[in-house]
Coordinates of C-alpha atoms and ligand atoms in Angstrom, one line a residue:
X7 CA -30.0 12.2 38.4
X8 CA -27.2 12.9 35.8
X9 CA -23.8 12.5 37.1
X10 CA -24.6 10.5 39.8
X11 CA -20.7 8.3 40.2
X12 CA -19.3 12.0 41.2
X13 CA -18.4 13.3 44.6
X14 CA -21.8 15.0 45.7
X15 CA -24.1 12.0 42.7
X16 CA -22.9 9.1 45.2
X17 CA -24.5 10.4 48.5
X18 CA -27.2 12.2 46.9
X19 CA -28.1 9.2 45.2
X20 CA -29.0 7.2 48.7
X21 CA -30.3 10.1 50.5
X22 CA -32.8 10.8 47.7
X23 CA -33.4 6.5 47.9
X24 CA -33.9 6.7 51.1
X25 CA -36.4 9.9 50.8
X26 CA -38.5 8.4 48.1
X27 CA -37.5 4.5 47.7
X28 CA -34.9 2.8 46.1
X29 CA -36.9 2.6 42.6
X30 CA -37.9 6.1 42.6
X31 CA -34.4 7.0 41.7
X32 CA -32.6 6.8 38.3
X33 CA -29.1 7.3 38.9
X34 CA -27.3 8.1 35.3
X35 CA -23.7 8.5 34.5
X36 CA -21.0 7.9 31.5
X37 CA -19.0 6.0 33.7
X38 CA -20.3 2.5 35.2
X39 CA -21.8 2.6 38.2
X40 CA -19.8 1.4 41.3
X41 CA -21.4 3.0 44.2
X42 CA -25.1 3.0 44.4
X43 CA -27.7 -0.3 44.6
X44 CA -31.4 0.8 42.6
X45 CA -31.6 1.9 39.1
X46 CA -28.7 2.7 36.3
X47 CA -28.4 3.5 33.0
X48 CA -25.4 4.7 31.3
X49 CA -26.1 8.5 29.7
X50 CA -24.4 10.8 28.0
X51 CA -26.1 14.0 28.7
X52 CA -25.0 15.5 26.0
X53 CA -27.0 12.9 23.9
X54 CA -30.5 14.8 23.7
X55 CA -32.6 11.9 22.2
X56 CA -31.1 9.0 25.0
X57 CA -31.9 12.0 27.8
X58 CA -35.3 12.2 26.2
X59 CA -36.0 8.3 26.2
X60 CA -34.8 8.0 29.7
X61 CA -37.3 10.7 31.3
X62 CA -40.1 8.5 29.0
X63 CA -38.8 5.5 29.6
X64 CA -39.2 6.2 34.0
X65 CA -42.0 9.3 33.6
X66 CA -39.4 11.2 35.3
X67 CA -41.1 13.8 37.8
X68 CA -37.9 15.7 38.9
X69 CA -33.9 16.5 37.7
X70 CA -30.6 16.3 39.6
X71 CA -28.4 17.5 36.9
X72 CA -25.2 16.8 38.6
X73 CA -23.0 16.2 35.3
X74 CA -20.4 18.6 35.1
X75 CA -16.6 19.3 34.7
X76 CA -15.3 21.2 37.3
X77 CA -13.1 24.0 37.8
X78 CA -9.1 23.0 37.0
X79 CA -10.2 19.9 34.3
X80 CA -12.7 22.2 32.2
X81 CA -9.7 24.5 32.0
X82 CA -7.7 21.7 30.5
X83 CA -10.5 21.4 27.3
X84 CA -13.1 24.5 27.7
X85 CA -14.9 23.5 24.7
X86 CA -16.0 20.5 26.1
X87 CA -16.7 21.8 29.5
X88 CA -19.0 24.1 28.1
X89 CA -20.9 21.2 25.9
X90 CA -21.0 19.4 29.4
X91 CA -22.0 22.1 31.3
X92 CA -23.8 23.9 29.3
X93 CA -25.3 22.8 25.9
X94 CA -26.3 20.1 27.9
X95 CA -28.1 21.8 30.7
X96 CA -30.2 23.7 27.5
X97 CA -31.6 20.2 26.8
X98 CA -32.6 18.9 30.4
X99 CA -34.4 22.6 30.0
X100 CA -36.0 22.3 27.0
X101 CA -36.5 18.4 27.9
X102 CA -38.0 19.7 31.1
X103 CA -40.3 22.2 29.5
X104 CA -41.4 19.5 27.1
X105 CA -41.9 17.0 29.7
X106 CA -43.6 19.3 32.4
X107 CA -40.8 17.8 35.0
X108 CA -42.0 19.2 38.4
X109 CA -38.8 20.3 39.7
X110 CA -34.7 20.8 38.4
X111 CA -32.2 20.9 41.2
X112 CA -29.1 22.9 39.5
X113 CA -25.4 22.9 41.3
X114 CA -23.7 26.3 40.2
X115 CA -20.5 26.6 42.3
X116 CA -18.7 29.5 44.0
X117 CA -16.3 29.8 40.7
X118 CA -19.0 32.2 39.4
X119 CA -17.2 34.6 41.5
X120 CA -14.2 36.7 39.9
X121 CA -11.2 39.2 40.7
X122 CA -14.4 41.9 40.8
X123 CA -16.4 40.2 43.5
X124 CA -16.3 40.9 47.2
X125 CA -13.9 38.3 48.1
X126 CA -15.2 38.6 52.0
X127 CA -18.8 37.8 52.6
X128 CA -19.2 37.8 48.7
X129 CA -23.4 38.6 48.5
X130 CA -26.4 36.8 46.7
X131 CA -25.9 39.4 44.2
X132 CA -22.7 40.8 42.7
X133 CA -20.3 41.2 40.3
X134 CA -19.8 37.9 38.6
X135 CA -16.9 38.3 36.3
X136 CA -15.4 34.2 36.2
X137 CA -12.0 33.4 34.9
X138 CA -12.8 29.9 34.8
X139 CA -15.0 28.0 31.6
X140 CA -16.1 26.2 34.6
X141 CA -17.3 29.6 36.0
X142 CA -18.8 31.0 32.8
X143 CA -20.8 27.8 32.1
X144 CA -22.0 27.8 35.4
X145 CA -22.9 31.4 35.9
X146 CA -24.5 31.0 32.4
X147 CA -26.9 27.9 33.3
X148 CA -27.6 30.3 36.6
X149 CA -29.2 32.8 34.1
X150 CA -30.7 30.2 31.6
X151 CA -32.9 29.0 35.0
X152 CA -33.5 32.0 35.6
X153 CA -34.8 32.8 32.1
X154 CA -36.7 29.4 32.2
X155 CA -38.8 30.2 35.6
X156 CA -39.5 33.5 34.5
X157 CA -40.2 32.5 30.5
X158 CA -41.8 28.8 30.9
X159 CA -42.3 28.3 35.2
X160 CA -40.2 26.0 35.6
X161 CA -39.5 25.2 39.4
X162 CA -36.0 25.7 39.2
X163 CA -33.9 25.7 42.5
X164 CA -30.0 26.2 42.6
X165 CA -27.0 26.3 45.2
X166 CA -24.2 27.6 44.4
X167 CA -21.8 25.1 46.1
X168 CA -18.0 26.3 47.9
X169 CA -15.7 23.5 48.0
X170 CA -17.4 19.7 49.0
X171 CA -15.3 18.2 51.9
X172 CA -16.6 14.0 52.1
X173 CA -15.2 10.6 52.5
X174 CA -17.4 8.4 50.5
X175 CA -16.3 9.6 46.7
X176 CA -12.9 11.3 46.2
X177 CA -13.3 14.5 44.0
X178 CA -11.1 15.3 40.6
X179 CA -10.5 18.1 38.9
X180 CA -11.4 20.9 41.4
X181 CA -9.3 23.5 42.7
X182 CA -10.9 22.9 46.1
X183 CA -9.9 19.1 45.9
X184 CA -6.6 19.5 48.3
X185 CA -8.9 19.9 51.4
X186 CA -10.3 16.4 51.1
X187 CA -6.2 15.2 49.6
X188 CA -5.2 16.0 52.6
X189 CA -7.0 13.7 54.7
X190 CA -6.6 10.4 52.6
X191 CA -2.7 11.5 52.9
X192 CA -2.5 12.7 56.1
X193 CA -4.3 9.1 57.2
X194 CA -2.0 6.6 54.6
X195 CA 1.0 8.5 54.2
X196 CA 1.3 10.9 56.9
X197 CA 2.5 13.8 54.5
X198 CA 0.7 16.6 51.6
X199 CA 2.0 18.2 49.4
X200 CA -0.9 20.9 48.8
X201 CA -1.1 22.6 45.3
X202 CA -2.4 25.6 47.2
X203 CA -0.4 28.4 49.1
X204 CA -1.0 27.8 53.2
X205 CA -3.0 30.9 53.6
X206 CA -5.6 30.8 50.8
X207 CA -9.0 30.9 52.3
X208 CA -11.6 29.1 51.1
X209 CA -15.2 28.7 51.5
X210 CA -16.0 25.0 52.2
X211 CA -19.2 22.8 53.3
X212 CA -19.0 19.5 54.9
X213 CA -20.9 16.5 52.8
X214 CA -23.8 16.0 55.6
X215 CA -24.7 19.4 55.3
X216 CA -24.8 19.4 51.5
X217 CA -27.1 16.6 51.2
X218 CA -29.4 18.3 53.7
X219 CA -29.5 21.5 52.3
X220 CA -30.1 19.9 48.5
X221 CA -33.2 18.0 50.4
X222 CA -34.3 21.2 51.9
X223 CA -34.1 23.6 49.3
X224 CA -36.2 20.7 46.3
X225 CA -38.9 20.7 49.8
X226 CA -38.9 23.6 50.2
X227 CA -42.7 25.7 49.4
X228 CA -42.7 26.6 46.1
X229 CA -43.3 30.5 47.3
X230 CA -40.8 30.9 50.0
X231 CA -37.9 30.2 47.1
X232 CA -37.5 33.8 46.0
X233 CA -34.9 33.2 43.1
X234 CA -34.2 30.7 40.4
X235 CA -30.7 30.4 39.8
X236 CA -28.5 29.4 42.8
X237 CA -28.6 30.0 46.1
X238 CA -24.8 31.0 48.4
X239 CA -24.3 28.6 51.1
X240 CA -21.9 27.7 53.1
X241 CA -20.6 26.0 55.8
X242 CA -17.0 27.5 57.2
X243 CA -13.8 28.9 55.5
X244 CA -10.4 27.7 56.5
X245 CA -6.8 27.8 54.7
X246 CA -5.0 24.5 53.9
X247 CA -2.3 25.9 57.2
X248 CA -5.7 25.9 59.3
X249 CA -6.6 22.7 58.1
X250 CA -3.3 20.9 58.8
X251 CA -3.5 22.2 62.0
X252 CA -6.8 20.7 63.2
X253 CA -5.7 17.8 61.6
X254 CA -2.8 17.6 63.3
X255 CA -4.4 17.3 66.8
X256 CA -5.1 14.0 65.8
X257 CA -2.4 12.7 63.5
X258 CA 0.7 15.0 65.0
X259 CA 3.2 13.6 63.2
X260 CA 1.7 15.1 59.4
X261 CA 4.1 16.6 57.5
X262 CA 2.7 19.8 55.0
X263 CA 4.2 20.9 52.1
X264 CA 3.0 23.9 49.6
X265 CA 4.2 23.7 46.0
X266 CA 1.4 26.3 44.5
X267 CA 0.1 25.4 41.0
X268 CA -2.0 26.8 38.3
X269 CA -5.0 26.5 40.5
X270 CA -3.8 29.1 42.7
X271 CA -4.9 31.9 40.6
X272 CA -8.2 30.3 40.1
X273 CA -8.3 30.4 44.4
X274 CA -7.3 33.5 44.9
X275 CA -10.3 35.0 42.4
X276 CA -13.1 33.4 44.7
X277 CA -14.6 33.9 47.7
X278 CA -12.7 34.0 51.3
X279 CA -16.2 33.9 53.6
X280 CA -19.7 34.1 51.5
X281 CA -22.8 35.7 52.5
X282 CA -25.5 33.1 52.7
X283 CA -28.4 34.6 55.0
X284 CA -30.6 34.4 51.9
X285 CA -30.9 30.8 51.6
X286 CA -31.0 30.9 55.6
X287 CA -34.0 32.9 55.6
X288 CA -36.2 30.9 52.3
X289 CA -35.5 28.0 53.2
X290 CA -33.7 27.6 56.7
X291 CA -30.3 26.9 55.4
X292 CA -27.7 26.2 58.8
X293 CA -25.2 24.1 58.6
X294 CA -24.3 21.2 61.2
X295 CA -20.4 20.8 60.7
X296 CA -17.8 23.6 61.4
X297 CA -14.2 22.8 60.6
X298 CA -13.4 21.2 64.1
X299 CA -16.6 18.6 64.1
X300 CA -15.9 17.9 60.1
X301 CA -12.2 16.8 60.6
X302 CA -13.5 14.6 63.2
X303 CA -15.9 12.9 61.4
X304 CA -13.3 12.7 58.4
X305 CA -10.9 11.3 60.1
X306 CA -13.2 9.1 62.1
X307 CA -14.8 7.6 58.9
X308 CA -11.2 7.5 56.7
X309 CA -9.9 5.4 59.2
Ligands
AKB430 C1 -14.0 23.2 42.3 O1 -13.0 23.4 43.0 O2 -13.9 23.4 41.1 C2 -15.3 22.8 42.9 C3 -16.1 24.0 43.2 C4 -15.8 25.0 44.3 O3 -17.1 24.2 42.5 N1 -15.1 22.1 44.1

């Protein structure tokens, strides 16, 4: 797994361990690993020859490739996002193709969408017109999987992600961050000041459900996945004014702010609700958490 120290890397990382066995895993990141017992190494997937020596060095069978900047930090230096995100998604391709890896498991994100998509129950297949680097990088590995199943048959299996609520690792840089901000605030501090406008909808998926539908889609027969590049899911939409609210039932005395920032254009060019009844009928995709049953279990687990 590249990127395993980020938000979705951290739990992935022991619910593939506990799947497989602790030293079936190689968890890989830039940054030191804090969070997971089992396997490390330090990569830079941008580094072709250290990815290459660390699929020889393990016979890797199968790739998370988690790495990536995310939507409000790539804005802040798009050239390197789309190294990150891209260039270096070209080489765990090639590196795959090379290697005969069974199996790449490819997060693209709801930032694929743009001002031309169906902002309510945005389908599979649409216009994908990103404003983001994060969204053109990500949109663009969506196609290069594509190309790569249909060119080389590569198993190649996608999701495209809405914003990741969880407890465990905090996210940066995402313009869907302020719905897990809130809760670390709402618990220590008792106030938020969200970046985000009180009615901006947003598609969101609780962490429990992620991890299960990652497991389930890289399971998943080979001929029941009828595309290659990335999957909608999600779990429930909500607005930061929703989310204070159920919040609020069980920490009345929160106090929400709004001071809107640059990420609020980036919010209001995706999705509201997504259409995911594709990935429900490959592979069985439902989720467990709705909004009320995830702030519980937030809140349960903060404190
Ligand atoms: C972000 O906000 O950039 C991510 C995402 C929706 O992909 N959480």
């Amino acid at each position: 797994m590249t990127g395993s120290n980020g938000q979705i890397g951290t739990e992935l990382v022991s619910a593939l361990q506990k799947k497989h066995g602790q030293d079936s895993v190689i968890a890989t990141d830039l940054k030191d690993n804090e969070n997971s017992e089992g396997i490390f190494e330090f990569l830079d997937v941008m580094n072709f020859e250290r990815v290459e020596r660390v699929i020889k060095k393990y016979n890797v069978t199968q790739i998370y490739h988690l790495a990536a900047l995310l939507s409000s930090s790539g804005e802040k230096n798009p050239a390197l996002t789309w190294r990150i995100n891209l260039d270096a998604y070209l080489n765990i391709l090639q590196l795959a193709h090379k290697h005969k890896i069974e199996k790449i498991f490819f997060p693209s994100t709801i930032g694929v969408f743009g001002p031309t998509t169906p902002r309510i129950n945005t389908p599979q297949n649409t216009s994908f017109v990103p404003g983001t680097v994060y969204g053109i990088s990500k949109i663009t590995g969506e196609l290069w999987s594509q190309y790569y199943r249909n060119t080389y048959g590569l198993d190649i299996r996608g999701i495209r992600f809405p914003g990741v609520i969880s407890y465990a690792t905090i996210p940066k840089g995402g313009t869907t961050d302020f719905a897990v901000e809130i809760f670390f605030e709402a618990v220590k501090n008792k106030k938020y000041d969200c970046f985000l406008k009180a009615d901006t909808r947003l598609p969101m998926v609780y962490m429990p459900d992620v991890l299960k539908a990652t497991l389930d889609l890289m399971e998943a027969p080979k001929e029941d996945i009828s595309i290659s590049y990335a999957y909608n899911i999600s779990g429930f939409s909500l607005t930061p004014a929703e989310l204070n609210v159920a919040i609020k039932k069980y920490i009345p005395e929160l106090q929400i702010t709004y001071t809107p920032d640059k990420r609020q254009k980036i919010a209001d060019s995706w999705s509201e609700t997504i259409d995911d009844s594709l990935a429900r009928k490959d592979w069985n995709w439902s989720p467990a958490y709705d909004m009320e049953s995830m702030v519980k279990d937030m809140l349960d687990n903060i404190k």
